[in-house]
Coordinates of C-alpha atoms and ligand atoms in Angstrom, one line a residue:
X3 CA 96.6 248.1 199.8
X4 CA 99.9 246.1 199.6
X5 CA 101.6 245.8 196.3
X6 CA 100.3 243.1 194.1
X7 CA 97.6 242.5 196.4
X8 CA 93.8 242.8 195.0
X9 CA 93.7 246.0 193.5
X10 CA 91.6 248.9 194.8
X11 CA 89.3 249.4 191.7
X12 CA 88.4 245.7 191.7
X13 CA 87.4 246.2 195.5
X14 CA 85.4 249.1 194.5
X15 CA 83.8 247.9 191.5
X16 CA 80.1 247.2 193.1
X17 CA 78.3 245.2 190.2
X18 CA 81.4 242.7 190.0
X19 CA 81.5 242.6 194.1
X20 CA 78.1 241.4 194.2
X21 CA 78.4 239.0 191.3
X22 CA 81.2 237.8 193.1
X23 CA 79.8 236.9 196.5
X24 CA 77.2 235.0 195.1
X25 CA 79.6 232.9 193.5
X26 CA 81.8 232.8 196.3
X27 CA 79.2 231.4 198.7
X28 CA 78.3 229.1 196.3
X29 CA 81.5 228.0 196.0
X30 CA 82.4 227.4 199.5
X31 CA 79.2 225.4 199.5
X32 CA 80.3 223.5 196.9
X33 CA 83.8 222.6 198.2
X34 CA 82.6 221.5 201.5
X35 CA 83.9 224.9 203.6
X36 CA 80.8 224.5 205.7
X37 CA 79.5 224.9 209.6
X38 CA 76.5 224.4 211.3
X39 CA 74.2 227.0 212.1
X40 CA 73.9 229.1 215.4
X41 CA 70.2 228.1 215.7
X42 CA 70.8 224.2 214.8
X43 CA 74.5 223.4 216.2
X44 CA 74.0 219.9 216.9
X45 CA 72.1 219.1 213.3
X46 CA 73.2 219.3 209.9
X47 CA 70.0 219.4 208.5
X48 CA 70.5 223.0 207.7
X49 CA 74.4 224.0 207.1
X50 CA 75.9 227.1 205.8
X51 CA 79.2 228.1 204.6
X52 CA 81.9 228.7 207.2
X53 CA 83.1 232.5 207.3
X54 CA 85.4 233.5 204.6
X55 CA 87.1 236.6 202.9
X56 CA 85.8 237.5 199.3
X57 CA 89.3 237.7 198.5
X58 CA 93.3 236.2 199.5
X59 CA 94.9 238.4 201.5
X60 CA 98.8 239.4 200.5
X61 CA 101.3 237.7 202.3
X62 CA 105.3 238.0 201.9
X63 CA 106.9 235.3 200.3
X64 CA 110.0 235.2 202.6
X65 CA 108.0 235.4 205.5
X66 CA 105.7 232.9 204.9
X67 CA 108.1 230.3 204.0
X68 CA 110.1 231.2 207.4
X69 CA 106.9 230.3 209.2
X70 CA 106.8 226.8 207.4
X71 CA 110.4 226.1 207.7
X72 CA 110.8 226.9 211.6
X73 CA 107.5 224.9 212.6
X74 CA 109.2 221.2 212.9
X75 CA 111.5 223.2 215.7
X76 CA 108.8 224.6 217.1
X77 CA 107.3 220.8 217.6
X78 CA 110.6 219.4 219.0
X79 CA 110.7 222.8 221.1
X80 CA 107.1 221.7 222.4
X81 CA 107.8 218.4 223.1
X82 CA 110.8 219.2 225.0
X83 CA 109.2 221.3 227.2
X84 CA 107.0 218.7 228.2
X85 CA 109.4 216.5 229.3
X86 CA 111.0 218.9 231.6
X87 CA 109.2 218.9 234.7
X88 CA 111.5 221.2 236.5
X89 CA 111.1 223.9 233.7
X90 CA 107.0 223.3 234.0
X91 CA 107.5 223.6 237.7
X92 CA 109.4 226.8 238.0
X93 CA 107.8 228.5 234.9
X94 CA 104.5 227.8 236.3
X95 CA 105.1 228.2 239.8
X96 CA 103.4 231.8 240.2
X97 CA 100.8 231.4 238.1
X98 CA 99.4 228.5 239.5
X99 CA 99.1 230.2 242.8
X100 CA 96.7 232.6 241.7
X101 CA 95.1 231.0 238.3
X102 CA 92.9 228.2 239.5
X103 CA 92.3 227.0 236.1
X104 CA 96.5 226.4 235.5
X105 CA 96.5 225.2 238.8
X106 CA 93.6 222.3 238.5
X107 CA 95.5 221.1 235.3
X108 CA 98.6 221.5 237.5
X109 CA 97.4 219.2 240.1
X110 CA 96.6 216.4 237.0
X111 CA 100.3 216.9 235.7
X112 CA 101.6 216.4 239.0
X113 CA 99.2 213.4 239.9
X114 CA 100.6 211.6 236.7
X115 CA 104.4 212.2 237.5
X116 CA 104.1 210.9 240.9
X117 CA 102.2 207.8 239.4
X118 CA 104.6 207.4 236.8
X119 CA 104.5 207.6 233.0
X120 CA 102.3 205.0 231.6
X121 CA 102.4 205.8 227.6
X122 CA 105.6 206.2 225.8
X123 CA 103.9 207.2 222.8
X124 CA 103.5 210.8 222.6
X125 CA 101.6 212.5 219.6
X126 CA 101.6 216.3 219.1
X127 CA 99.2 218.2 216.7
X128 CA 99.7 221.9 217.3
X129 CA 99.3 225.2 215.4
X130 CA 101.7 228.0 215.9
X131 CA 100.3 231.5 215.1
X132 CA 101.6 234.4 213.9
X133 CA 101.3 238.3 212.7
X134 CA 103.5 240.2 210.5
X135 CA 105.0 243.0 212.2
X136 CA 105.6 246.0 209.9
X137 CA 108.9 247.8 209.8
X138 CA 109.8 251.4 209.5
X139 CA 111.2 250.2 205.8
X140 CA 107.9 248.5 204.6
X141 CA 109.2 245.1 205.4
X142 CA 107.4 242.9 207.5
X143 CA 108.6 240.4 210.3
X144 CA 107.2 237.2 211.4
X145 CA 105.8 237.7 215.0
X146 CA 104.7 234.5 217.1
X147 CA 100.9 235.2 218.8
X148 CA 100.9 231.9 220.8
X149 CA 101.8 228.1 220.0
X150 CA 98.4 226.1 220.3
X151 CA 99.1 222.8 221.8
X152 CA 95.4 221.8 222.4
X153 CA 92.4 221.9 220.2
X154 CA 93.7 223.8 217.4
X155 CA 90.9 223.9 214.7
X156 CA 90.7 225.0 211.1
X157 CA 93.2 222.4 209.9
X158 CA 90.2 220.7 208.1
X159 CA 88.2 223.4 206.4
X160 CA 91.6 225.4 205.2
X161 CA 92.2 222.1 202.9
X162 CA 89.3 223.4 201.3
X163 CA 89.6 226.7 201.1
X164 CA 92.0 227.3 198.2
X165 CA 89.4 226.1 195.7
X166 CA 86.8 228.6 196.5
X167 CA 89.4 231.6 196.2
X168 CA 90.9 230.0 193.0
X169 CA 87.3 230.1 191.8
X170 CA 86.8 233.3 192.7
X171 CA 89.7 235.1 191.2
X172 CA 88.9 233.2 187.8
X173 CA 85.5 234.7 187.7
X174 CA 87.1 238.2 188.7
X175 CA 89.3 237.7 185.7
X176 CA 92.6 237.5 187.7
X177 CA 93.9 234.1 186.5
X178 CA 97.2 234.7 187.3
X179 CA 96.7 235.6 190.9
X180 CA 94.1 232.4 191.1
X181 CA 97.3 230.1 190.3
X182 CA 99.1 231.9 193.2
X183 CA 97.0 230.5 195.4
X184 CA 98.8 227.3 197.4
X185 CA 97.7 223.7 197.8
X186 CA 96.8 223.3 201.5
X187 CA 96.1 219.8 203.3
X188 CA 96.3 220.4 206.9
X189 CA 93.6 217.4 207.2
X190 CA 95.8 214.8 205.5
X191 CA 98.9 216.3 207.6
X192 CA 97.2 216.0 211.1
X193 CA 95.5 212.5 210.4
X194 CA 99.0 211.2 209.2
X195 CA 100.4 212.0 213.1
X196 CA 97.1 210.6 214.5
X197 CA 97.2 207.4 212.4
X198 CA 100.8 206.7 213.1
X199 CA 100.2 207.0 216.7
X200 CA 97.6 204.8 216.5
X201 CA 99.3 202.3 214.7
X202 CA 102.2 202.5 217.5
X203 CA 99.5 201.5 219.9
X204 CA 99.3 198.4 217.6
X205 CA 95.6 197.4 218.5
X206 CA 93.2 197.2 215.2
X207 CA 90.0 197.3 217.3
X208 CA 91.0 200.3 219.3
X209 CA 89.5 203.8 218.5
X210 CA 90.5 207.3 218.2
X211 CA 88.2 209.2 220.8
X212 CA 87.6 212.4 219.6
X213 CA 86.4 214.4 222.7
X214 CA 84.4 216.9 221.8
X215 CA 82.1 219.9 223.1
X216 CA 78.1 219.9 223.8
X217 CA 77.9 222.5 220.8
X218 CA 79.4 221.1 217.7
X219 CA 78.9 223.7 214.9
X220 CA 82.3 223.2 213.7
X221 CA 81.8 219.3 213.2
X222 CA 82.9 219.7 209.2
X223 CA 86.3 220.7 210.1
X224 CA 86.7 217.8 212.6
X225 CA 85.1 215.1 209.7
X226 CA 87.4 216.0 207.4
X227 CA 90.4 214.7 209.9
X228 CA 88.0 212.1 210.8
X229 CA 87.5 211.0 207.0
X230 CA 91.2 210.4 206.6
X231 CA 91.4 208.0 209.4
X232 CA 88.6 206.1 208.4
X233 CA 90.0 206.0 205.0
X234 CA 92.7 204.2 206.6
X235 CA 90.1 201.7 208.3
X236 CA 91.0 203.5 211.7
X237 CA 87.5 203.9 213.6
X238 CA 86.9 206.7 215.1
X239 CA 84.1 207.9 218.0
X240 CA 82.9 211.2 219.0
X241 CA 82.0 211.6 222.8
X242 CA 82.0 214.2 225.4
X243 CA 83.4 214.4 228.7
X244 CA 80.3 213.3 230.2
X245 CA 80.1 210.2 228.3
X246 CA 83.7 209.3 229.5
X247 CA 82.8 209.9 233.3
X248 CA 79.8 207.7 232.9
X249 CA 81.0 204.8 230.9
X250 CA 85.0 205.5 231.0
X251 CA 86.8 202.8 233.4
X252 CA 90.6 202.1 233.0
X253 CA 91.4 198.0 233.2
X254 CA 94.3 196.3 235.2
X255 CA 97.0 197.1 232.7
X256 CA 95.1 201.0 232.9
X257 CA 93.4 200.6 229.3
X258 CA 90.9 203.0 228.7
X259 CA 87.4 201.7 228.0
X260 CA 84.5 204.1 226.8
X261 CA 81.4 202.7 225.9
X262 CA 83.0 199.5 226.1
X263 CA 85.5 200.4 223.3
X264 CA 89.1 200.6 223.9
X265 CA 90.8 204.1 223.2
X266 CA 93.6 204.3 221.5
X267 CA 93.8 207.9 221.3
X268 CA 92.1 210.7 223.2
X269 CA 92.1 213.6 220.5
X270 CA 91.1 216.8 222.6
X271 CA 88.9 219.1 220.8
X272 CA 87.5 220.6 224.2
X273 CA 89.0 220.7 227.4
X274 CA 90.9 224.0 227.1
X275 CA 88.4 226.1 229.3
X276 CA 87.3 226.4 232.9
X277 CA 83.6 226.5 231.3
X278 CA 84.8 222.8 229.6
X279 CA 84.8 221.6 233.4
X280 CA 82.5 220.5 235.8
X281 CA 84.0 218.3 238.8
X282 CA 82.9 215.1 237.1
X283 CA 84.6 216.4 234.0
X284 CA 88.2 216.8 235.8
X285 CA 87.6 213.6 237.2
X286 CA 87.3 212.4 234.0
X287 CA 90.4 214.1 232.4
X288 CA 92.5 212.9 235.4
X289 CA 91.6 209.1 234.6
X290 CA 92.3 209.9 230.6
X291 CA 95.6 211.4 231.5
X292 CA 96.6 208.4 233.8
X293 CA 95.3 205.7 231.3
X294 CA 97.4 203.9 228.5
X295 CA 95.5 205.9 225.9
X296 CA 97.9 208.4 223.7
X297 CA 96.7 211.8 224.7
X298 CA 96.4 214.4 221.8
X299 CA 97.7 216.4 223.9
X300 CA 99.0 214.9 227.0
X301 CA 98.8 217.0 229.9
X302 CA 102.4 218.4 229.9
X303 CA 102.0 219.0 226.3
X304 CA 98.9 221.0 227.3
X305 CA 100.7 223.2 229.9
X306 CA 103.9 223.8 227.5
X307 CA 100.9 225.9 225.7
X308 CA 100.6 228.1 228.3
X309 CA 101.2 232.0 227.7
X310 CA 103.2 231.9 230.9
X311 CA 105.6 229.2 229.4
X312 CA 105.5 231.2 225.9
X313 CA 106.8 234.0 228.3
X314 CA 109.6 232.4 230.3
X315 CA 110.9 231.1 226.6
X316 CA 111.5 234.4 225.8
X317 CA 114.2 234.9 228.7
X318 CA 117.6 234.9 227.7
X319 CA 119.3 231.5 227.3
X320 CA 116.2 229.4 228.3
X321 CA 116.0 228.4 224.3
X322 CA 119.8 227.3 224.3
X323 CA 118.9 225.2 227.3
X324 CA 116.2 223.2 225.2
X325 CA 118.9 223.2 222.0
X326 CA 122.3 222.7 223.2
X327 CA 124.8 222.9 220.5
X328 CA 122.2 223.8 217.8
X329 CA 122.3 227.7 217.4
X330 CA 120.8 228.0 214.4
X331 CA 117.5 226.2 215.6
X332 CA 117.4 228.6 218.5
X333 CA 117.9 231.5 216.4
X334 CA 115.2 230.5 214.1
X335 CA 112.8 230.2 216.9
X336 CA 113.9 233.4 218.5
X337 CA 113.4 235.5 215.6
X338 CA 109.6 234.5 215.7
X339 CA 109.4 236.2 219.5
X340 CA 107.8 238.9 219.8
X341 CA 108.6 241.0 223.2
X342 CA 107.1 239.4 226.0
X343 CA 107.4 240.4 229.7
X344 CA 106.7 238.8 233.4
X345 CA 104.1 240.2 235.6
X346 CA 105.4 238.3 238.9
X347 CA 106.1 240.3 242.2
X348 CA 109.4 241.8 242.3
X349 CA 111.4 244.3 240.5
X350 CA 111.2 243.0 236.8
X351 CA 107.6 242.8 236.9
X352 CA 107.4 246.3 238.8
X353 CA 109.0 247.4 235.5
X354 CA 106.4 245.7 233.2
X355 CA 103.8 247.4 235.0
X356 CA 105.2 250.7 234.8
X357 CA 105.9 250.0 230.8
X358 CA 102.5 248.8 229.9
X359 CA 101.0 252.0 232.0
X360 CA 102.8 254.5 230.1
X361 CA 102.5 253.2 226.6
X362 CA 99.3 250.8 226.8
X363 CA 98.6 251.0 223.2
X364 CA 101.8 249.5 222.4
X365 CA 101.2 246.2 224.6
X366 CA 98.8 243.3 224.7
X367 CA 98.0 242.0 228.3
X368 CA 97.1 238.4 228.7
X369 CA 95.7 236.4 230.9
X370 CA 96.6 232.5 230.8
X371 CA 93.0 231.9 228.8
X372 CA 92.5 230.2 225.6
X373 CA 89.9 230.5 223.0
X374 CA 90.0 234.2 222.2
X375 CA 88.6 237.4 223.6
X376 CA 90.3 237.3 227.1
X377 CA 92.9 240.0 226.0
X378 CA 93.0 243.2 227.3
X379 CA 94.1 246.1 225.0
X380 CA 94.7 250.0 225.4
X381 CA 93.1 251.7 228.6
X382 CA 91.6 248.3 229.8
X383 CA 95.2 247.5 230.0
X384 CA 95.4 250.4 232.8
X385 CA 92.0 249.9 234.1
X386 CA 93.0 246.0 234.9
X387 CA 96.7 246.8 236.0
X388 CA 95.5 249.5 238.3
X389 CA 93.4 247.3 240.3
X390 CA 96.3 244.2 240.5
X391 CA 99.5 246.0 240.5
X392 CA 100.1 245.8 243.8
X393 CA 99.0 242.1 244.7
X394 CA 100.2 238.8 243.6
X395 CA 96.6 238.9 241.0
X396 CA 98.6 240.5 238.4
X397 CA 100.9 237.2 238.4
X398 CA 97.8 235.5 236.2
X399 CA 98.6 237.6 233.4
X400 CA 101.9 238.2 230.9
X401 CA 102.5 241.4 229.1
X402 CA 103.6 241.1 225.3
X403 CA 104.5 243.7 222.8
X404 CA 101.9 244.1 220.2
X405 CA 102.2 243.5 217.0
X406 CA 101.2 245.8 214.3
X407 CA 100.5 244.4 210.8
X408 CA 99.5 246.2 207.9
X409 CA 95.8 246.8 206.7
X410 CA 94.4 245.3 204.0
X411 CA 90.9 245.9 202.5
X412 CA 88.5 242.9 202.1
X413 CA 85.1 242.0 202.1
X414 CA 84.5 239.3 205.1
X415 CA 81.4 236.9 204.4
X416 CA 79.6 235.5 207.3
X417 CA 75.9 234.4 207.4
X418 CA 73.6 237.6 208.4
X419 CA 76.4 240.3 208.2
X420 CA 75.6 242.9 205.6
X421 CA 78.4 243.4 203.0
X422 CA 81.0 245.7 203.8
X423 CA 84.3 246.9 202.7
X424 CA 86.4 246.1 205.7
X425 CA 89.7 247.5 206.6
X426 CA 91.6 243.8 207.9
X427 CA 94.4 242.4 209.4
X428 CA 95.4 238.7 209.3
X429 CA 97.1 236.1 211.3
X430 CA 98.6 233.1 209.9
X431 CA 98.8 229.7 211.6
X432 CA 101.2 226.5 210.7
X433 CA 100.0 223.2 211.7
X434 CA 102.4 221.0 213.0
X435 CA 102.1 217.0 213.6
X436 CA 104.8 214.8 215.4
X437 CA 104.8 211.6 217.1
X438 CA 107.7 210.5 219.7
X439 CA 107.9 206.5 220.4
X440 CA 110.2 206.7 223.8
X441 CA 113.1 208.5 222.8
X442 CA 112.9 208.4 218.8
X443 CA 111.0 211.0 217.2
X444 CA 109.4 208.8 214.8
X445 CA 107.5 211.6 213.0
X446 CA 108.3 215.5 212.9
X447 CA 106.1 217.5 210.2
X448 CA 104.7 220.8 209.2
X449 CA 101.4 219.9 208.4
X450 CA 100.0 222.9 206.0
X451 CA 98.7 226.5 207.3
X452 CA 96.0 228.5 207.9
X453 CA 95.2 232.1 207.3
X454 CA 92.4 233.8 209.2
X455 CA 91.5 237.8 208.7
X456 CA 89.6 239.9 210.9
X457 CA 88.6 243.4 211.0
X458 CA 90.6 246.1 212.7
X459 CA 87.9 247.0 214.9
X460 CA 88.0 243.7 216.7
X461 CA 91.5 243.4 218.5
X462 CA 90.8 239.9 219.6
X463 CA 88.8 236.5 218.8
X464 CA 89.1 234.2 216.6
X465 CA 86.8 232.0 213.9
X466 CA 84.8 230.3 216.3
X467 CA 84.5 233.4 218.7
X468 CA 82.8 234.8 215.3
X469 CA 85.3 237.7 215.1
X470 CA 88.1 236.2 212.3
X471 CA 87.2 234.1 209.1
X472 CA 89.2 231.7 206.8
X473 CA 91.7 233.1 204.3
X474 CA 94.1 232.1 202.1
X475 CA 97.6 233.7 201.6
X476 CA 98.2 235.0 198.1
X477 CA 102.0 235.2 198.3
X478 CA 103.5 238.5 197.2
Ligands
ADP12 P1 93.7 233.3 222.7 O1 94.3 231.8 222.9 O2 92.4 233.5 223.5 O3 93.4 232.5 221.2 P2 95.9 234.6 221.9 O4 97.0 234.9 222.3 O5 95.8 233.8 220.2 O6 94.7 233.8 222.6 O7 94.9 236.2 221.3 C1 93.8 236.3 220.6 C2 94.1 237.3 219.4 O8 94.2 238.5 220.3 C3 94.7 236.9 218.4 O9 94.3 236.1 217.7 C4 95.1 237.9 217.8 O10 94.3 238.7 216.8 C5 95.1 239.0 219.1 N1 96.5 239.3 219.8 C6 97.2 238.5 220.7 N2 98.3 238.6 220.9 C7 98.5 239.9 219.9 C8 99.8 240.5 220.0 N3 100.7 240.7 220.6 N4 99.6 241.7 219.0 C9 98.6 241.8 218.5 N5 97.4 241.2 218.5 C10 97.5 240.2 219.4
MG13 MG1 94.8 231.9 219.5

């Protein structure tokens, strides 16, 4: 147990824990930390608490503030990459040869580039995820796992979890700890970005279109941000790719209409996995990208969030290219990079293969996928690499140093899962929001944070995948 976290004697007091679990679940419901059920994902008749930890998890204060402080730099970096077509072409040139999904996204990107840019308002809502790597001396270093530039979720629910943990800690007799739980309001921060872009679009009737999945268990997370928009009298509609395909069209000025409503912003909460796309959906995506609607994200910003781009950014000199004359910014960003290695054909990639096969437990092998559950660890790395190491198929992956955070004991509360003390690892996410109008960054903010925690039995997977649960940092 880390210093100044929740003491073991509290964690082992079974009677107290049983009481606290009841209190915790009621508090989650009262505070609106909610999810629909697996059985009825498209109805709010019966809902449950979103999975969360019984206790907040210790996070060193300095590292936490470091993560918040670097966010506006990451916002600028993503935005700069999205405007640099020669960098994107080069960085993704090998990936798109062997990865169909990235290839299809890239075709849309090329199409839009050739047609000429249509919308000068750019809206980015992202989440940069980190784990804290243990150093030999007991300190920890902030290491980025990835940056999500599309459909970054849980900002809504994370705005309501602090009150739950504060309450649990008070009932547990730990008033002083409860005061150390920070306020957090990504809902407002993300909505601010959406509202700014909507205002710049400049049509009162035009709507924000949430492009959503077929199964909508996590709707409450969306609703928190959505309701912030309604408060500002900004109309929101929720539609699926199929709806856009059926009723969507562009008028002469390439304004996008869906169900007869002009769309100011398409906010993608879907569209990041191959399974999200039928041929019809690909066409709908292309139409939206070609349109005058603000896209959150646009196709170039989506591509800027790929794992291959992350790996290319870690090469010497690449950050300097994006931030000439700003060595401090370069240093702050680079300090958060874990080791990242190419698997492209050639001597450098061969070296990566040899390194991974020699010490598979020190690495993570990542395909160009989002949404959790796709990465490979340990023996799986060897199995897969042995199969692809001689062929260009290996270029569909990147290799990354495995970050080794310090495990902490906690209870993970999830509907239908028996209560047990788990050894847990946490991942800190920081939300970013920015709006660029032509050449001017008119908004660039850190929009709040998200702590997710999972049992160390799972090496991969997020909250939606049923592995991680919502948490709060207890600064130590
Ligand atoms: P996805 O896009 O599928 O979310 P991530 O890169 O975020 O992919 O990886 C998914 C999960 O795998 C992370 O939430 C984390 O738990 C684990 N993971 C990913 N990269 C690393 C790493 N370098 N070290 C340790 N764990 C990792
Ligand atoms: Mg992730």
